[in-house]
Amino acid sequence: MSSVSSDADGTRIRSAASALLRGGTLVSDPCSKCGGVQVKVAQKTSCINCGYEKTVQSEVQNTTTPEPKVTSLHISEEIVENKIGEIASYLKDDKDIAVQRQKAELLQVYLNILERLKALSAK
């Protein structure tokens, strides 16, 4: 992996982490271009892996009351914890050092996100 590509990957990961902290959500559907993890903020969905972005049509407004913020933080914590588990299991079987490093860096980002989510939940 080239230094330029690595810098771009790191920038996308930091941007995605920042988006999650600002209220963005992880998208359950993989990226249509590369199969990577996507983050949705407002009406824009971005792939953490390849950077592909798309605008999402707004959904019809729900007439029910919104869920409390604490619940959405708890759900976000569960999602991030699941991602940490997935990456850790992939890391266990991987022999390529470069891929291991990339996954370890992603683990570190998810752990930082989880730490911040837990701090927000405690407030």
N, CA and C atoms as an extended XYZ file, in Angstrom:
369
Properties=species:S:1:pos:R:3:atomname:S:1:resname:S:1:resid:I:1 pbc="F F F"
N         0.849       -1.165        0.000 N   MET     1
C         0.000        0.000        0.000 CA  MET     1
C         0.893        1.225        0.000 C   MET     1
N         0.621        2.193       -0.880 N   SER     2
C         1.458        3.381       -0.968 CA  SER     2
C         1.144        4.339        0.166 C   SER     2
N         2.076        5.258        0.416 N   SER     3
C         1.909        6.248        1.472 CA  SER     3
C         0.716        7.149        1.187 C   SER     3
N         0.518        7.519       -0.067 N   VAL     4
C        -0.597        8.375       -0.436 CA  VAL     4
C        -1.916        7.666       -0.158 C   VAL     4
N        -2.003        6.401       -0.533 N   SER     5
C        -3.208        5.620       -0.287 CA  SER     5
C        -3.454        5.470        1.204 C   SER     5
N        -2.399        5.228        1.958 N   SER     6
C        -2.517        5.072        3.403 CA  SER     6
C        -2.999        6.362        4.044 C   SER     6
N        -2.487        7.517        3.582 N   ASP     7
C        -2.928        8.811        4.102 CA  ASP     7
C        -4.406        9.028        3.807 C   ASP     7
N        -4.833        8.688        2.604 N   ALA     8
C        -6.237        8.847        2.221 CA  ALA     8
C        -7.115        7.943        3.067 C   ALA     8
N        -6.670        6.702        3.295 N   ASP     9
C        -7.433        5.774        4.134 CA  ASP     9
C        -7.571        6.321        5.542 C   ASP     9
N        -6.489        6.820        6.094 N   GLY    10
C        -6.518        7.373        7.442 CA  GLY    10
C        -7.438        8.578        7.535 C   GLY    10
N        -7.418        9.403        6.514 N   THR    11
C        -8.286       10.580        6.485 CA  THR    11
C        -9.750       10.161        6.441 C   THR    11
N       -10.068        9.158        5.610 N   ARG    12
C       -11.452        8.683        5.520 CA  ARG    12
C       -11.900        8.072        6.840 C   ARG    12
N       -11.033        7.331        7.504 N   ILE    13
C       -11.390        6.707        8.775 CA  ILE    13
C       -11.617        7.777        9.838 C   ILE    13
N       -10.734        8.766        9.902 N   ARG    14
C       -10.918        9.859       10.876 CA  ARG    14
C       -12.197       10.632       10.578 C   ARG    14
N       -12.473       10.866        9.305 N   SER    15
C       -13.684       11.581        8.915 CA  SER    15
C       -14.926       10.790        9.317 C   SER    15
N       -14.892        9.469        9.110 N   ALA    16
C       -16.025        8.621        9.485 CA  ALA    16
C       -16.212        8.614       11.002 C   ALA    16
N       -15.113        8.530       11.744 N   ALA    17
C       -15.200        8.548       13.210 CA  ALA    17
C       -15.805        9.867       13.677 C   ALA    17
N       -15.383       10.954       13.073 N   SER    18
C       -15.918       12.269       13.418 CA  SER    18
C       -17.412       12.342       13.092 C   SER    18
N       -17.798       11.798       11.947 N   ALA    19
C       -19.215       11.799       11.555 CA  ALA    19
C       -20.054       11.017       12.561 C   ALA    19
N       -19.543        9.885       13.026 N   LEU    20
C       -20.265        9.094       14.022 CA  LEU    20
C       -20.428        9.868       15.320 C   LEU    20
N       -19.402       10.575       15.708 N   LEU    21
C       -19.475       11.357       16.937 CA  LEU    21
C       -20.441       12.538       16.807 C   LEU    21
N       -20.655       13.010       15.590 N   ARG    22
C       -21.590       14.110       15.353 CA  ARG    22
C       -23.011       13.611       15.142 C   ARG    22
N       -23.254       12.331       15.320 N   GLY    23
C       -24.612       11.807       15.174 CA  GLY    23
C       -24.840       10.983       13.931 C   GLY    23
N       -23.804       10.749       13.145 N   GLY    24
C       -23.927        9.886       11.975 CA  GLY    24
C       -24.169        8.449       12.405 C   GLY    24
N       -24.550        7.615       11.470 N   THR    25
C       -24.820        6.215       11.783 CA  THR    25
C       -24.079        5.292       10.827 C   THR    25
N       -23.738        4.115       11.333 N   LEU    26
C       -23.171        3.083       10.472 CA  LEU    26
C       -24.308        2.491        9.662 C   LEU    26
N       -24.073        2.267        8.387 N   VAL    27
C       -25.089        1.721        7.495 CA  VAL    27
C       -24.918        0.207        7.431 C   VAL    27
N       -26.032       -0.519        7.530 N   SER    28
C       -25.933       -1.977        7.529 CA  SER    28
C       -25.583       -2.543        6.152 C   SER    28
N       -25.947       -1.821        5.092 N   ASP    29
C       -25.635       -2.285        3.735 CA  ASP    29
C       -24.190       -1.962        3.393 C   ASP    29
N       -23.458       -2.910        2.788 N   PRO    30
C       -22.076       -2.623        2.386 CA  PRO    30
C       -22.045       -1.684        1.189 C   PRO    30
N       -20.911       -1.071        0.981 N   CYS    31
C       -20.684       -0.175       -0.154 CA  CYS    31
C       -20.913       -0.939       -1.460 C   CYS    31
N       -21.625       -0.315       -2.386 N   SER    32
C       -21.905       -0.975       -3.666 CA  SER    32
C       -20.657       -1.072       -4.548 C   SER    32
N       -19.635       -0.252       -4.275 N   LYS    33
C       -18.409       -0.274       -5.074 CA  LYS    33
C       -17.399       -1.307       -4.567 C   LYS    33
N       -17.168       -1.319       -3.222 N   CYS    34
C       -16.087       -2.164       -2.701 CA  CYS    34
C       -16.515       -3.115       -1.582 C   CYS    34
N       -17.752       -2.983       -1.102 N   GLY    35
C       -18.220       -3.846       -0.020 CA  GLY    35
C       -17.805       -3.360        1.363 C   GLY    35
N       -17.263       -2.149        1.455 N   GLY    36
C       -16.780       -1.602        2.726 CA  GLY    36
C       -17.896       -1.084        3.613 C   GLY    36
N       -17.512       -0.668        4.819 N   VAL    37
C       -18.427       -0.115        5.806 CA  VAL    37
C       -18.791        1.313        5.401 C   VAL    37
N       -20.073        1.657        5.566 N   GLN    38
C       -20.534        2.987        5.190 CA  GLN    38
C       -21.048        3.744        6.411 C   GLN    38
N       -20.922        5.063        6.351 N   VAL    39
C       -21.435        5.947        7.393 CA  VAL    39
C       -22.395        6.921        6.730 C   VAL    39
N       -23.554        7.152        7.381 N   LYS    40
C       -24.548        8.086        6.847 CA  LYS    40
C       -24.629        9.296        7.765 C   LYS    40
N       -24.517       10.474        7.171 N   VAL    41
C       -24.703       11.733        7.874 CA  VAL    41
C       -25.656       12.556        7.028 C   VAL    41
N       -26.739       13.016        7.657 N   ALA    42
C       -27.773       13.765        6.954 CA  ALA    42
C       -28.248       12.930        5.759 C   ALA    42
N       -28.120       13.440        4.553 N   GLN    43
C       -28.591       12.707        3.370 CA  GLN    43
C       -27.446       12.144        2.548 C   GLN    43
N       -26.241       12.049        3.149 N   LYS    44
C       -25.063       11.582        2.415 CA  LYS    44
C       -24.512       10.316        3.069 C   LYS    44
N       -24.254        9.303        2.258 N   THR    45
C       -23.630        8.068        2.716 CA  THR    45
C       -22.237        7.985        2.109 C   THR    45
N       -21.232        7.704        2.967 N   SER    46
C       -19.839        7.628        2.518 CA  SER    46
C       -19.231        6.298        2.928 C   SER    46
N       -18.431        5.721        2.046 N   CYS    47
C       -17.727        4.472        2.351 CA  CYS    47
C       -16.412        4.799        3.056 C   CYS    47
N       -16.172        4.132        4.173 N   ILE    48
C       -14.932        4.329        4.919 CA  ILE    48
C       -13.756        3.768        4.132 C   ILE    48
N       -13.980        2.711        3.393 N   ASN    49
C       -12.915        2.003        2.703 CA  ASN    49
C       -12.453        2.714        1.428 C   ASN    49
N       -13.387        2.984        0.499 N   CYS    50
C       -12.978        3.532       -0.798 CA  CYS    50
C       -13.322        5.004       -0.972 C   CYS    50
N       -14.127        5.575       -0.082 N   GLY    51
C       -14.471        6.983       -0.169 CA  GLY    51
C       -15.666        7.293       -1.059 C   GLY    51
N       -16.283        6.271       -1.659 N   TYR    52
C       -17.448        6.487       -2.526 CA  TYR    52
C       -18.566        7.155       -1.726 C   TYR    52
N       -19.146        8.206       -2.273 N   GLU    53
C       -20.223        8.929       -1.607 CA  GLU    53
C       -21.463        8.936       -2.482 C   GLU    53
N       -22.610        8.893       -1.818 N   LYS    54
C       -23.864        9.012       -2.554 CA  LYS    54
C       -24.876        9.737       -1.677 C   LYS    54
N       -25.803       10.418       -2.338 N   THR    55
C       -26.870       11.121       -1.651 CA  THR    55
C       -28.053       10.182       -1.546 C   THR    55
N       -28.662       10.165       -0.365 N   VAL    56
C       -29.771        9.255       -0.092 CA  VAL    56
C       -31.062       10.056       -0.070 C   VAL    56
N       -32.086        9.536       -0.714 N   GLN    57
C       -33.405       10.171       -0.679 CA  GLN    57
C       -33.891       10.204        0.757 C   GLN    57
N       -34.485       11.319        1.166 N   SER    58
C       -34.998       11.390        2.530 CA  SER    58
C       -36.223       10.500        2.644 C   SER    58
N       -36.317        9.852        3.790 N   GLU    59
C       -37.438        8.950        4.035 CA  GLU    59
C       -38.637        9.777        4.487 C   GLU    59
N       -39.831        9.211        4.332 N   VAL    60
C       -41.039        9.875        4.785 CA  VAL    60
C       -40.942       10.057        6.292 C   VAL    60
N       -41.290       11.239        6.777 N   GLN    61
C       -41.186       11.527        8.196 CA  GLN    61
C       -42.076       10.579        8.988 C   GLN    61
N       -41.523       10.031       10.056 N   ASN    62
C       -42.237        9.133       10.940 CA  ASN    62
C       -43.057        9.974       11.916 C   ASN    62
N       -44.319        9.620       12.123 N   THR    63
C       -45.178       10.404       13.000 CA  THR    63
C       -45.031       10.010       14.460 C   THR    63
N       -44.297        8.958       14.748 N   THR    64
C       -44.089        8.573       16.139 CA  THR    64
C       -43.019        9.447       16.756 C   THR    64
N       -42.978        9.466       18.061 N   THR    65
C       -41.973       10.275       18.743 CA  THR    65
C       -40.599        9.653       18.559 C   THR    65
N       -39.575       10.475       18.429 N   PRO    66
C       -38.224        9.928       18.252 CA  PRO    66
C       -37.767        9.203       19.513 C   PRO    66
N       -36.871        8.221       19.296 N   GLU    67
C       -36.311        7.493       20.429 CA  GLU    67
C       -35.422        8.420       21.237 C   GLU    67
N       -35.344        8.177       22.528 N   PRO    68
C       -34.436        9.002       23.338 CA  PRO    68
C       -32.999        8.850       22.858 C   PRO    68
N       -32.201        9.894       23.029 N   LYS    69
C       -30.814        9.904       22.582 CA  LYS    69
C       -30.014        8.781       23.238 C   LYS    69
N       -30.308        8.467       24.495 N   VAL    70
C       -29.578        7.428       25.209 CA  VAL    70
C       -29.721        6.092       24.492 C   VAL    70
N       -30.918        5.791       23.999 N   THR    71
C       -31.142        4.534       23.289 CA  THR    71
C       -30.306        4.483       22.020 C   THR    71
N       -30.272        5.571       21.262 N   SER    72
C       -29.500        5.553       20.025 CA  SER    72
C       -28.000        5.440       20.323 C   SER    72
N       -27.544        6.045       21.432 N   LEU    73
C       -26.143        5.886       21.820 CA  LEU    73
C       -25.861        4.432       22.183 C   LEU    73
N       -26.793        3.812       22.893 N   HIS    74
C       -26.611        2.409       23.281 CA  HIS    74
C       -26.546        1.511       22.041 C   HIS    74
N       -27.418        1.777       21.081 N   ILE    75
C       -27.409        0.994       19.840 CA  ILE    75
C       -26.098        1.219       19.095 C   ILE    75
N       -25.631        2.460       19.068 N   SER    76
C       -24.358        2.760       18.415 CA  SER    76
C       -23.210        2.021       19.090 C   SER    76
N       -23.243        1.962       20.425 N   GLU    77
C       -22.215        1.223       21.159 CA  GLU    77
C       -22.224       -0.244       20.749 C   GLU    77
N       -23.404       -0.833       20.653 N   GLU    78
C       -23.509       -2.244       20.261 CA  GLU    78
C       -22.965       -2.471       18.856 C   GLU    78
N       -23.278       -1.571       17.952 N   ILE    79
C       -22.798       -1.696       16.570 CA  ILE    79
C       -21.277       -1.657       16.542 C   ILE    79
N       -20.698       -0.685       17.250 N   VAL    80
C       -19.243       -0.544       17.268 CA  VAL    80
C       -18.607       -1.762       17.938 C   VAL    80
N       -19.210       -2.246       19.033 N   GLU    81
C       -18.677       -3.443       19.701 CA  GLU    81
C       -18.699       -4.639       18.755 C   GLU    81
N       -19.763       -4.769       17.973 N   ASN    82
C       -19.842       -5.871       17.002 CA  ASN    82
C       -18.766       -5.739       15.927 C   ASN    82
N       -18.537       -4.516       15.473 N   LYS    83
C       -17.492       -4.292       14.466 CA  LYS    83
C       -16.118       -4.643       15.029 C   LYS    83
N       -15.880       -4.282       16.282 N   ILE    84
C       -14.609       -4.621       16.927 CA  ILE    84
C       -14.426       -6.132       16.948 C   ILE    84
N       -15.479       -6.851       17.310 N   GLY    85
C       -15.415       -8.317       17.325 CA  GLY    85
C       -15.162       -8.906       15.952 C   GLY    85
N       -15.829       -8.362       14.935 N   GLU    86
C       -15.638       -8.847       13.564 CA  GLU    86
C       -14.193       -8.656       13.112 C   GLU    86
N       -13.690       -7.462       13.310 N   ILE    87
C       -12.325       -7.158       12.857 CA  ILE    87
C       -11.312       -8.004       13.615 C   ILE    87
N       -11.519       -8.173       14.916 N   ALA    88
C       -10.602       -8.980       15.715 CA  ALA    88
C       -10.586      -10.421       15.214 C   ALA    88
N       -11.755      -10.949       14.838 N   SER    89
C       -11.787      -12.332       14.342 CA  SER    89
C       -11.083      -12.444       12.990 C   SER    89
N       -11.215      -11.425       12.129 N   TYR    90
C       -10.502      -11.428       10.848 CA  TYR    90
C        -9.000      -11.323       11.075 C   TYR    90
N        -8.626      -10.512       12.037 N   LEU    91
C        -7.220      -10.273       12.349 CA  LEU    91
C        -6.529      -11.558       12.785 C   LEU    91
N        -7.252      -12.388       13.511 N   LYS    92
C        -6.704      -13.643       14.033 CA  LYS    92
C        -6.215      -14.558       12.908 C   LYS    92
N        -6.937      -14.569       11.806 N   ASP    93
C        -6.624      -15.502       10.722 CA  ASP    93
C        -5.729      -14.908        9.640 C   ASP    93
N        -5.479      -13.610        9.685 N   ASP    94
C        -4.736      -12.952        8.613 CA  ASP    94
C        -3.234      -13.112        8.799 C   ASP    94
N        -2.538      -13.459        7.733 N   LYS    95
C        -1.082      -13.647        7.762 CA  LYS    95
C        -0.323      -12.453        7.189 C   LYS    95
N        -1.008      -11.612        6.404 N   ASP    96
C        -0.382      -10.462        5.755 CA  ASP    96
C        -0.212       -9.327        6.764 C   ASP    96
N         1.043       -8.949        7.021 N   ILE    97
C         1.354       -7.924        8.015 CA  ILE    97
C         0.712       -6.581        7.662 C   ILE    97
N         0.725       -6.197        6.393 N   ALA    98
C         0.138       -4.917        5.979 CA  ALA    98
C        -1.364       -4.898        6.254 C   ALA    98
N        -2.019       -5.995        5.966 N   VAL    99
C        -3.458       -6.092        6.222 CA  VAL    99
C        -3.721       -6.090        7.727 C   VAL    99
N        -2.860       -6.777        8.486 N   GLN   100
C        -2.994       -6.780        9.941 CA  GLN   100
C        -2.887       -5.354       10.491 C   GLN   100
N        -1.941       -4.598        9.964 N   ARG   101
C        -1.754       -3.216       10.425 CA  ARG   101
C        -2.987       -2.378       10.126 C   ARG   101
N        -3.510       -2.530        8.929 N   GLN   102
C        -4.703       -1.773        8.536 CA  GLN   102
C        -5.875       -2.116        9.459 C   GLN   102
N        -6.045       -3.394        9.745 N   LYS   103
C        -7.141       -3.819       10.628 CA  LYS   103
C        -6.899       -3.345       12.058 C   LYS   103
N        -5.649       -3.356       12.497 N   ALA   104
C        -5.327       -2.880       13.844 CA  ALA   104
C        -5.614       -1.382       13.959 C   ALA   104
N        -5.310       -0.619       12.920 N   GLU   105
C        -5.609        0.813       12.926 CA  GLU   105
C        -7.117        1.046       12.965 C   GLU   105
N        -7.866        0.253       12.214 N   LEU   106
C        -9.316        0.369       12.230 CA  LEU   106
C        -9.860       -0.012       13.612 C   LEU   106
N        -9.279       -1.038       14.216 N   LEU   107
C        -9.672       -1.411       15.585 CA  LEU   107
C        -9.458       -0.238       16.533 C   LEU   107
N        -8.329        0.436       16.406 N   GLN   108
C        -8.027        1.567       17.272 CA  GLN   108
C        -9.065        2.679       17.088 C   GLN   108
N        -9.467        2.933       15.863 N   VAL   109
C       -10.482        3.952       15.596 CA  VAL   109
C       -11.799        3.554       16.260 C   VAL   109
N       -12.201        2.284       16.076 N   TYR   110
C       -13.452        1.823       16.687 CA  TYR   110
C       -13.386        1.878       18.211 C   TYR   110
N       -12.249        1.541       18.784 N   LEU   111
C       -12.116        1.609       20.242 CA  LEU   111
C       -12.230        3.052       20.730 C   LEU   111
N       -11.650        3.993       20.000 N   ASN   112
C       -11.787        5.410       20.355 CA  ASN   112
C       -13.242        5.853       20.263 C   ASN   112
N       -13.927        5.430       19.219 N   ILE   113
C       -15.345        5.767       19.062 CA  ILE   113
C       -16.144        5.182       20.226 C   ILE   113
N       -15.877        3.921       20.552 N   LEU   114
C       -16.596        3.269       21.637 CA  LEU   114
C       -16.372        3.996       22.959 C   LEU   114
N       -15.145        4.389       23.206 N   GLU   115
C       -14.823        5.122       24.435 CA  GLU   115
C       -15.620        6.429       24.513 C   GLU   115
N       -15.705        7.140       23.404 N   ARG   116
C       -16.446        8.414       23.375 CA  ARG   116
C       -17.947        8.192       23.513 C   ARG   116
N       -18.456        7.137       22.876 N   LEU   117
C       -19.879        6.839       23.014 CA  LEU   117
C       -20.230        6.518       24.468 C   LEU   117
N       -19.388        5.733       25.114 N   LYS   118
C       -19.619        5.388       26.523 CA  LYS   118
C       -19.574        6.636       27.399 C   LYS   118
N       -18.663        7.556       27.098 N   ALA   119
C       -18.578        8.804       27.863 CA  ALA   119
C       -19.849        9.635       27.659 C   ALA   119
N       -20.370        9.682       26.426 N   LEU   120
C       -21.604       10.404       26.157 CA  LEU   120
C       -22.795        9.753       26.865 C   LEU   120
N       -22.833        8.432       26.895 N   SER   121
C       -23.910        7.705       27.570 CA  SER   121
C       -23.919        7.967       29.063 C   SER   121
N       -22.734        8.170       29.628 N   ALA   122
C       -22.607        8.376       31.077 CA  ALA   122
C       -23.131        9.756       31.483 C   ALA   122
N       -23.224       10.691       30.539 N   LYS   123
C       -23.675       12.073       30.871 CA  LYS   123
C       -25.136       12.121       31.178 C   LYS   123
